[in-house]
Short mmCIF file of C-alpha atoms in Angstrom, two decimals:
data_model
loop_
_atom_site.label_atom_id
_atom_site.label_comp_id
_atom_site.label_asym_id
_atom_site.label_seq_id
_atom_site.Cartn_x
_atom_site.Cartn_y
_atom_site.Cartn_z
CA MET A 1 0.00 0.00 0.00
CA ALA A 2 1.18 3.53 -0.78
CA ARG A 3 1.60 6.56 1.44
CA ILE A 4 0.12 9.57 -0.34
CA SER A 5 -0.17 13.26 0.49
CA ILE A 6 -2.94 15.11 -1.30
CA PHE A 7 -2.58 18.85 -1.77
CA GLY A 8 -5.94 20.58 -1.93
CA ILE A 9 -8.98 19.56 0.12
CA GLY A 10 -11.41 20.60 -2.55
CA TYR A 11 -13.82 18.42 -4.47
CA VAL A 12 -11.25 16.23 -6.26
CA GLY A 13 -8.81 16.15 -3.37
CA VAL A 14 -11.23 15.13 -0.65
CA VAL A 15 -12.96 12.45 -2.75
CA SER A 16 -9.60 11.03 -3.82
CA ALA A 17 -8.32 11.07 -0.24
CA ALA A 18 -11.37 9.29 1.12
CA CYS A 19 -11.37 6.61 -1.58
CA LEU A 20 -7.63 5.97 -1.31
CA ALA A 21 -7.94 5.56 2.46
CA LYS A 22 -10.83 3.15 1.95
CA ASP A 23 -8.57 1.12 -0.36
CA GLY A 24 -6.04 0.75 2.45
CA HIS A 25 -3.55 3.48 1.57
CA GLU A 26 -2.19 5.91 4.14
CA VAL A 27 -3.38 9.37 3.14
CA VAL A 28 -2.48 12.84 4.42
CA ALA A 29 -4.66 15.67 3.09
CA VAL A 30 -2.97 19.09 2.94
CA ASP A 31 -4.63 22.48 2.72
CA VAL A 32 -4.06 26.10 3.71
CA ASP A 33 -7.61 26.36 5.10
CA PRO A 34 -7.65 25.34 8.79
CA VAL A 35 -11.41 24.78 8.75
CA LYS A 36 -11.11 22.08 6.05
CA VAL A 37 -8.27 20.45 7.96
CA GLU A 38 -10.31 20.46 11.18
CA ASN A 39 -13.31 18.98 9.38
CA ILE A 40 -11.30 16.07 7.99
CA ASN A 41 -9.63 15.32 11.30
CA ALA A 42 -13.05 15.36 12.96
CA GLY A 43 -14.26 12.79 10.44
CA LYS A 44 -16.49 15.26 8.62
CA SER A 45 -16.69 16.11 4.93
CA PRO A 46 -16.01 19.75 3.92
CA ILE A 47 -18.29 19.33 0.88
CA VAL A 48 -21.66 17.78 0.09
CA GLU A 49 -21.26 14.56 -1.89
CA ASN A 50 -23.26 11.34 -1.72
CA GLY A 51 -21.63 8.83 0.61
CA LEU A 52 -18.59 10.97 1.37
CA ASP A 53 -19.34 11.68 5.05
CA ALA A 54 -19.33 7.98 5.92
CA LEU A 55 -16.22 7.34 3.86
CA ILE A 56 -14.24 10.11 5.56
CA ALA A 57 -15.42 9.08 9.02
CA ALA A 58 -14.33 5.50 8.34
CA GLY A 59 -10.96 6.62 6.97
CA VAL A 60 -10.19 8.80 9.99
CA ALA A 61 -11.38 6.11 12.43
CA SER A 62 -9.09 3.56 10.77
CA GLY A 63 -6.10 5.88 11.13
CA ARG A 64 -5.49 5.85 7.38
CA LEU A 65 -6.77 9.37 6.75
CA ARG A 66 -5.78 12.62 8.39
CA ALA A 67 -5.30 16.25 7.40
CA THR A 68 -2.65 18.86 8.07
CA LEU A 69 -1.61 22.44 7.36
CA ASP A 70 2.05 21.36 7.31
CA ALA A 71 3.13 20.65 3.72
CA ARG A 72 6.68 19.78 4.75
CA GLU A 73 5.57 17.14 7.24
CA ALA A 74 3.17 15.65 4.69
CA VAL A 75 5.80 15.29 1.96
CA LEU A 76 8.48 13.91 4.26
CA GLY A 77 6.07 11.29 5.56
CA THR A 78 4.70 10.02 2.23
CA ASP A 79 5.90 8.42 -1.01
CA ALA A 80 3.93 10.57 -3.43
CA SER A 81 2.13 13.90 -3.48
CA PHE A 82 -1.01 14.48 -5.57
CA VAL A 83 -1.72 18.08 -6.53
CA CYS A 84 -5.50 18.52 -6.60
CA VAL A 85 -5.87 22.29 -6.31
CA GLY A 86 -8.19 24.44 -8.41
CA THR A 87 -7.29 26.01 -11.76
CA PRO A 88 -9.80 28.84 -12.21
CA SER A 89 -9.76 30.81 -15.45
CA ALA A 90 -7.39 33.74 -15.74
CA PRO A 91 -8.93 37.09 -16.85
CA ASP A 92 -8.09 36.31 -20.49
CA GLY A 93 -9.73 32.88 -20.31
CA SER A 94 -6.49 30.92 -20.09
CA VAL A 95 -5.94 28.36 -17.35
CA GLY A 96 -5.00 29.83 -13.97
CA LEU A 97 -1.97 28.08 -12.50
CA THR A 98 -1.44 30.18 -9.36
CA TYR A 99 -2.59 27.47 -6.94
CA VAL A 100 -0.77 24.72 -8.82
CA VAL A 101 2.48 26.68 -8.69
CA SER A 102 2.02 27.35 -4.96
CA ALA A 103 1.49 23.66 -4.27
CA CYS A 104 4.55 22.73 -6.35
CA GLU A 105 6.63 25.31 -4.48
CA ALA A 106 5.59 23.85 -1.11
CA ILE A 107 6.30 20.29 -2.26
CA ALA A 108 9.65 21.26 -3.78
CA ALA A 109 10.80 22.96 -0.60
CA ALA A 110 10.17 19.72 1.31
CA LEU A 111 11.83 17.63 -1.41
CA LYS A 112 15.02 19.60 -0.81
CA GLU A 113 15.17 18.03 2.66
CA LYS A 114 14.07 14.54 1.69
CA ASP A 115 16.52 11.70 1.15
CA GLY A 116 14.22 9.10 -0.40
CA PHE A 117 12.56 9.15 -3.82
CA HIS A 118 9.25 11.01 -3.99
CA SER A 119 6.73 11.30 -6.82
CA VAL A 120 4.83 14.50 -7.61
CA VAL A 121 1.60 13.78 -9.49
CA ILE A 122 -0.52 16.60 -10.87
CA ARG A 123 -4.25 15.89 -10.91
CA SER A 124 -5.44 19.46 -11.43
CA THR A 125 -6.83 20.24 -14.88
CA ILE A 126 -4.05 22.01 -16.78
CA VAL A 127 -3.53 22.58 -20.50
CA PRO A 128 -1.02 20.48 -22.47
CA GLY A 129 2.56 21.47 -21.72
CA SER A 130 1.85 22.87 -18.26
CA THR A 131 3.48 20.05 -16.30
CA GLU A 132 6.63 20.24 -18.42
CA GLY A 133 6.65 24.00 -18.91
CA VAL A 134 5.54 25.24 -15.48
CA CYS A 135 5.43 22.54 -12.80
CA ILE A 136 8.72 20.77 -13.48
CA PRO A 137 10.79 23.99 -13.67
CA VAL A 138 9.36 25.10 -10.31
CA LEU A 139 10.02 21.70 -8.73
CA GLU A 140 13.58 21.54 -10.07
CA ARG A 141 14.48 25.14 -9.23
CA ILE A 142 13.39 24.95 -5.59
CA SER A 143 14.32 21.33 -4.80
CA GLY A 144 17.61 21.39 -6.63
CA GLY A 145 16.82 17.97 -8.11
CA ILE A 146 16.20 16.68 -11.61
CA ALA A 147 12.72 15.55 -12.58
CA GLY A 148 12.52 11.87 -13.46
CA LYS A 149 15.81 11.18 -11.69
CA ASP A 150 15.88 12.72 -8.23
CA PHE A 151 12.10 12.85 -7.90
CA GLY A 152 9.22 11.49 -9.95
CA VAL A 153 6.64 13.36 -11.98
CA GLY A 154 3.28 12.28 -13.33
CA TYR A 155 0.06 13.71 -14.67
CA TYR A 156 -3.05 11.77 -13.66
CA PRO A 157 -6.34 13.50 -14.55
CA GLU A 158 -9.60 12.70 -12.79
CA PHE A 159 -12.98 12.11 -14.41
CA LEU A 160 -15.27 12.44 -11.40
CA ARG A 161 -18.79 13.79 -11.70
CA GLU A 162 -20.30 15.66 -8.80
CA SER A 163 -23.02 13.66 -7.01
CA THR A 164 -21.63 10.35 -8.36
CA ALA A 165 -17.94 10.87 -7.60
CA ILE A 166 -17.39 7.83 -5.36
CA GLU A 167 -19.13 5.57 -7.86
CA ASP A 168 -17.04 7.08 -10.66
CA ASN A 169 -13.85 6.50 -8.69
CA TYR A 170 -14.51 2.77 -8.52
CA ASP A 171 -16.11 2.36 -11.95
CA PRO A 172 -14.41 4.91 -14.20
CA GLY A 173 -15.05 5.17 -17.90
CA LEU A 174 -11.47 6.24 -18.52
CA ILE A 175 -8.08 5.90 -16.84
CA VAL A 176 -5.09 7.67 -18.31
CA PHE A 177 -1.83 8.95 -16.88
CA GLY A 178 1.57 10.12 -17.99
CA HIS A 179 4.81 9.67 -16.07
CA LEU A 180 8.48 10.54 -16.49
CA ASP A 181 9.87 7.67 -14.44
CA ALA A 182 9.24 4.04 -13.56
CA PRO A 183 8.51 4.50 -9.81
CA THR A 184 5.77 7.03 -10.51
CA GLY A 185 4.30 4.80 -13.20
CA ALA A 186 4.36 1.86 -10.77
CA ILE A 187 2.45 3.80 -8.08
CA LEU A 188 -0.23 4.96 -10.51
CA THR A 189 -0.55 1.47 -11.98
CA GLU A 190 -0.94 -0.02 -8.51
CA LEU A 191 -3.67 2.45 -7.58
CA ASN A 192 -5.70 1.53 -10.67
CA ALA A 193 -4.85 -2.15 -11.08
CA ASP A 194 -8.13 -3.51 -9.70
CA LEU A 195 -10.47 -1.10 -11.49
CA PRO A 196 -12.68 -2.39 -14.35
CA CYS A 197 -11.14 -0.19 -17.01
CA GLU A 198 -8.23 -0.19 -19.44
CA ILE A 199 -5.23 1.83 -18.21
CA HIS A 200 -3.76 4.15 -20.84
CA LYS A 201 -0.11 5.03 -20.13
CA VAL A 202 1.01 7.97 -22.24
CA ASP A 203 3.31 11.00 -22.14
CA LEU A 204 2.50 13.94 -19.87
CA ARG A 205 1.13 16.25 -22.56
CA THR A 206 -1.14 13.59 -24.06
CA ALA A 207 -2.64 12.91 -20.64
CA GLU A 208 -3.21 16.64 -20.15
CA MET A 209 -4.87 16.87 -23.57
CA VAL A 210 -7.14 13.88 -22.93
CA LYS A 211 -8.59 15.63 -19.89
CA TYR A 212 -9.44 18.78 -21.84
CA THR A 213 -10.75 16.73 -24.75
CA SER A 214 -13.08 14.87 -22.39
CA ASN A 215 -14.48 18.01 -20.82
CA THR A 216 -14.90 19.99 -24.03
CA TRP A 217 -16.48 17.01 -25.81
CA ARG A 218 -19.13 16.87 -23.12
CA ALA A 219 -19.71 20.59 -23.57
CA VAL A 220 -20.09 20.11 -27.33
CA LYS A 221 -22.60 17.29 -26.79
CA VAL A 222 -24.72 19.44 -24.48
CA THR A 223 -24.62 22.30 -26.98
CA TYR A 224 -25.52 20.00 -29.88
CA ALA A 225 -28.44 18.47 -27.98
CA ASN A 226 -29.71 21.94 -27.08
CA GLU A 227 -29.45 23.15 -30.67
CA ILE A 228 -31.35 20.12 -31.97
CA GLY A 229 -33.90 20.67 -29.20
CA ASN A 230 -34.37 24.31 -30.20
CA ILE A 231 -34.84 23.43 -33.88
CA ALA A 232 -37.16 20.52 -33.04
CA LYS A 233 -39.35 22.69 -30.82
CA ALA A 234 -39.56 25.35 -33.54
CA CYS A 235 -40.93 22.58 -35.79
CA GLY A 236 -43.44 21.51 -33.17
CA LEU A 237 -41.44 18.43 -32.14
CA ASP A 238 -40.07 17.08 -28.86
CA GLY A 239 -36.27 17.46 -28.95
CA GLN A 240 -35.72 15.03 -26.08
CA THR A 241 -37.59 12.31 -27.92
CA VAL A 242 -35.48 12.96 -31.03
CA MET A 243 -32.21 12.73 -29.08
CA LYS A 244 -33.33 9.67 -27.12
CA ILE A 245 -33.98 7.81 -30.37
CA LEU A 246 -30.65 9.01 -31.81
CA CYS A 247 -28.75 7.73 -28.77
CA SER A 248 -30.35 4.29 -29.11
CA ASP A 249 -28.16 3.71 -32.19
CA SER A 250 -24.77 2.43 -31.01
CA LYS A 251 -23.67 1.28 -34.48
CA ILE A 252 -23.32 4.62 -36.26
CA ASN A 253 -24.39 7.64 -34.23
CA ILE A 254 -22.50 6.68 -31.07
CA SER A 255 -19.70 4.99 -33.01
CA SER A 256 -16.02 5.81 -32.50
CA TYR A 257 -15.56 5.61 -36.30
CA PHE A 258 -16.37 9.29 -36.68
CA MET A 259 -14.07 10.31 -33.81
CA ARG A 260 -10.77 9.89 -35.68
CA PRO A 261 -9.08 13.23 -36.47
CA GLY A 262 -8.36 13.52 -40.18
CA PHE A 263 -9.76 15.16 -43.29
CA ALA A 264 -13.08 16.88 -43.95
CA PHE A 265 -16.39 15.07 -44.25
CA GLY A 266 -18.13 14.85 -47.62
CA GLY A 267 -20.44 12.65 -49.65
CA SER A 268 -24.03 12.84 -50.76
CA CYS A 269 -25.54 13.14 -47.28
CA LEU A 270 -23.60 14.95 -44.58
CA PRO A 271 -22.81 18.31 -46.26
CA LYS A 272 -26.26 18.84 -47.78
CA ASP A 273 -28.08 17.69 -44.65
CA VAL A 274 -26.15 20.02 -42.36
CA ARG A 275 -26.92 22.85 -44.77
CA ALA A 276 -30.59 21.88 -44.94
CA LEU A 277 -31.09 21.69 -41.17
CA ARG A 278 -29.18 24.95 -40.81
CA ALA A 279 -31.47 26.62 -43.38
CA LEU A 280 -34.57 25.20 -41.66
CA ALA A 281 -33.38 26.60 -38.33
CA HIS A 282 -32.92 30.08 -39.80
CA ASP A 283 -36.36 29.83 -41.43
CA LYS A 284 -37.87 29.02 -38.02
CA GLY A 285 -36.06 31.89 -36.31
CA VAL A 286 -33.48 29.70 -34.54
CA VAL A 287 -29.80 30.61 -34.80
CA PRO A 288 -27.93 27.32 -35.44
CA HIS A 289 -24.58 28.32 -33.96
CA LEU A 290 -23.14 24.80 -33.96
CA MET A 291 -24.33 23.97 -37.49
CA ASP A 292 -22.71 27.18 -38.71
CA ALA A 293 -19.48 26.24 -36.96
CA VAL A 294 -19.56 22.67 -38.36
CA LEU A 295 -19.64 23.91 -41.95
CA GLU A 296 -17.03 26.57 -41.28
CA ALA A 297 -14.69 24.10 -39.58
CA ASN A 298 -15.15 21.51 -42.34
CA ALA A 299 -14.25 24.06 -45.00
CA GLU A 300 -11.19 25.08 -42.99
CA GLN A 301 -9.96 21.48 -42.92
CA ILE A 302 -9.87 21.47 -46.72
CA ALA A 303 -8.06 24.81 -46.68
CA ARG A 304 -5.59 23.41 -44.15
CA ALA A 305 -4.68 20.54 -46.48
CA GLU A 306 -4.37 22.96 -49.37
CA ARG A 307 -1.91 25.10 -47.39
CA MET A 308 0.14 22.03 -46.48
CA VAL A 309 0.52 21.11 -50.15
CA ARG A 310 1.33 24.68 -51.21
CA GLN A 311 3.97 24.96 -48.52
CA SER A 312 5.75 21.91 -49.95
CA GLY A 313 6.42 23.85 -53.16
CA ALA A 314 5.60 20.77 -55.27
CA ARG A 315 4.26 21.37 -58.78
CA ARG A 316 3.54 17.71 -59.61
CA VAL A 317 1.24 16.21 -56.99
CA GLY A 318 -0.13 12.69 -56.80
CA MET A 319 -3.41 12.10 -54.98
CA VAL A 320 -4.31 8.74 -53.50
CA GLY A 321 -8.10 8.77 -53.57
CA ILE A 322 -10.52 11.22 -55.13
CA SER A 323 -13.91 9.80 -54.05
CA PHE A 324 -15.41 10.96 -50.75
CA LYS A 325 -14.33 7.73 -49.01
CA PRO A 326 -12.58 4.43 -49.90
CA GLY A 327 -14.55 1.63 -51.52
CA THR A 328 -16.74 3.78 -53.77
CA ASP A 329 -16.50 5.89 -56.91
CA ASP A 330 -18.92 8.45 -55.42
CA MET A 331 -17.40 11.93 -55.77
CA ARG A 332 -20.40 13.97 -54.72
CA GLU A 333 -19.13 16.74 -52.45
CA SER A 334 -15.88 14.84 -52.00
CA PRO A 335 -13.44 17.04 -50.07
CA LEU A 336 -10.63 15.34 -51.99
CA ALA A 337 -12.19 16.37 -55.30
CA GLU A 338 -12.53 19.91 -53.95
CA LEU A 339 -8.87 19.88 -52.90
CA ALA A 340 -7.77 18.57 -56.30
CA ALA A 341 -9.80 21.23 -58.11
CA ARG A 342 -8.22 23.98 -56.01
CA LEU A 343 -4.69 22.74 -56.64
CA ILE A 344 -5.34 22.42 -60.37
CA GLY A 345 -6.73 25.95 -60.34
CA GLU A 346 -3.40 27.10 -58.90
CA GLY A 347 -1.51 25.58 -61.81
CA ILE A 348 -0.39 22.41 -60.03
CA ASP A 349 -0.28 19.23 -62.11
CA VAL A 350 -2.44 16.71 -60.24
CA SER A 351 -2.51 12.95 -60.93
CA VAL A 352 -4.92 10.58 -59.17
CA TYR A 353 -4.82 6.97 -58.05
CA ASP A 354 -8.27 5.70 -57.09
CA PRO A 355 -9.03 2.10 -58.13
CA TYR A 356 -12.81 2.50 -57.79
CA VAL A 357 -13.08 5.70 -59.79
CA HIS A 358 -10.58 4.28 -62.30
CA THR A 359 -12.78 1.20 -62.80
CA ALA A 360 -15.90 3.30 -63.24
CA LEU A 361 -14.19 5.47 -65.85
CA THR A 362 -12.60 2.56 -67.69
CA GLU A 363 -15.87 0.67 -67.92
CA GLU A 364 -17.74 3.88 -68.77
CA MET A 365 -20.34 3.41 -66.07
CA SER A 366 -23.21 5.82 -66.56
CA ALA A 367 -23.32 6.95 -62.92
CA ILE A 368 -19.60 7.66 -62.59
CA GLY A 369 -19.02 10.03 -59.73
CA ARG A 370 -22.81 10.34 -59.28
CA THR A 371 -22.58 13.38 -61.65
CA ASP A 372 -20.45 15.59 -59.36
CA ARG A 373 -17.67 16.60 -61.78
CA LYS A 374 -15.42 19.07 -59.98
CA VAL A 375 -12.04 17.87 -61.21
CA PRO A 376 -11.10 19.13 -64.70
CA ASP A 377 -10.01 16.42 -67.15
CA LEU A 378 -10.31 13.72 -64.50
CA ALA A 379 -10.05 10.78 -66.91
CA SER A 380 -6.69 11.97 -68.24
CA ARG A 381 -5.37 12.46 -64.70
CA MET A 382 -6.12 8.91 -63.55
CA VAL A 383 -3.18 6.55 -62.95
CA GLY A 384 -3.79 2.80 -62.85
CA GLU A 385 -0.85 1.74 -60.67
CA ILE A 386 0.26 3.20 -57.35
CA GLY A 387 3.92 2.82 -58.33
CA GLU A 388 3.37 4.96 -61.40
CA LEU A 389 1.75 7.68 -59.29
CA ILE A 390 4.64 7.69 -56.81
CA ALA A 391 7.29 7.78 -59.53
CA GLY A 392 5.71 10.77 -61.26
CA SER A 393 5.03 12.91 -58.17
CA GLU A 394 7.05 15.49 -56.28
CA ALA A 395 4.53 15.27 -53.45
CA ILE A 396 1.83 12.77 -52.56
CA ILE A 397 -1.49 13.40 -50.85
CA VAL A 398 -2.86 10.32 -49.08
CA GLY A 399 -6.59 10.97 -49.04
CA ASN A 400 -8.07 7.47 -49.14
CA LEU A 401 -6.06 4.42 -48.16
CA TYR A 402 -6.15 1.19 -50.16
CA ASP A 403 -4.50 -2.05 -49.03
CA GLU A 404 -2.30 -2.44 -52.11
CA ALA A 405 -1.02 1.13 -51.71
CA ARG A 406 0.02 0.97 -48.07
CA ALA A 407 3.46 -0.66 -48.48
CA PRO A 408 4.66 1.41 -51.46
CA LEU A 409 3.43 4.62 -49.87
CA THR A 410 5.20 3.77 -46.61
CA ALA A 411 8.44 3.21 -48.51
CA ALA A 412 7.99 6.42 -50.52
CA SER A 413 7.31 8.51 -47.43
CA GLU A 414 10.96 8.33 -46.41
CA ALA A 415 12.09 10.49 -49.34
CA THR A 416 9.01 11.92 -51.06
CA VAL A 417 7.01 14.80 -49.59
CA MET A 418 3.81 13.29 -48.25
CA VAL A 419 0.68 14.98 -46.89
CA ASP A 420 -1.32 12.30 -45.09
CA LEU A 421 -5.02 13.02 -44.54
CA THR A 422 -6.06 9.55 -43.38
CA ARG A 423 -3.15 7.99 -41.36
CA LEU A 424 -0.86 5.68 -43.27
CA ASP A 425 0.66 4.31 -40.08
CA PRO A 426 -1.02 4.77 -36.65
CA ALA A 427 2.39 4.85 -34.97
CA ARG A 428 3.80 7.62 -37.18
CA THR A 429 3.67 11.36 -36.60
CA SER A 430 4.85 14.32 -38.65
CA SER A 431 8.60 14.41 -39.26
CA GLY A 432 10.95 14.97 -42.17
CA ALA A 433 9.15 14.78 -45.51
CA TYR A 434 6.05 13.26 -43.94
CA SER A 435 3.23 15.46 -42.58
CA GLY A 436 -0.01 14.23 -41.04
CA ILE A 437 -2.89 16.68 -41.11
CA CYS A 438 -3.77 16.09 -37.41
CA TRP A 439 -0.79 14.12 -36.07
#
């Protein structure tokens, strides 16, 4: 069992302290507020949360939970310190790190006197880069030690919901943490080993980003549901019924398939249907803020890819895929076709490898491209073999991925400029001649 000091007897700190003590760990809660410290030591909760009073009382009675104003004593007597202080918004909307810095300063001052290894784990919600750019420099400057060597560092975000926090602690939907060193990773693994959830071990910045992604995604979902509700009501419909039916579909609408960062959406349905619902909302006197933003953001993703190609300076560009998705010749509102048309309009020589469109053209199918003809002289731009496309291109755009193209494209990416819009290799990120649009 671990000995843990928790800095900040707020919502996250007190719930974490109580649950860790219940699990058999020795926990010291640290705060600058003497009233909170007195409450804990008296076996009382400083906040209202279902089941927390009994949990704190049991922890104090067992001797595994206590509170103190003395940061030095807490650090010297534990193996790890969790920073759970608040991060209120700064006046400009950025994350406020004043309390986090103060906690790190107090911990670092104690580390200067400590002989044994100690891990500092940030649990406060902080934007990506904060642990490395703010917390570690403070810890190193004051303690005189080196992070990851003389003391441990981790980032371990929480995903507790008020009113169900204890339940969430023991049945989390997500566990993720980053760590610089093995001892810190071992402590965090031990604390989560028995929970019914996959443990994601990542770098510090990724863990920080996951926390913000989780919170903002929930905000987007609330906003989307409200916008649909507003439009539905304006049409004389019950928005909650509409959303309840939508959420019953776990195959498509709640699928992770659409949650992969990459290129813009297209096809015969999504663009026109967003526009149509947006137009209906305006007609009914409802401002569809999110629908407006969806179309704006989608257009910007095409522009982003266009800029990436222009910045390469290539004048002969090969495109892998021109249809709106792999496995079809359908080019209606294909963002790849739009991108190709823009590049051609700028005087760039564009060639295309797309086996499905190539087949439809070769066999002169009457419905080729479903009549959406954005790309000038498409038939003459088609290349039948991926090797031919690679050999004749100064830069390659990977828009759709086909099995037979994966190996030659991977080999070509070492020397040929490549703009990847779909992810050739999940383990690869932008470097050298290779650039991923979102990775």
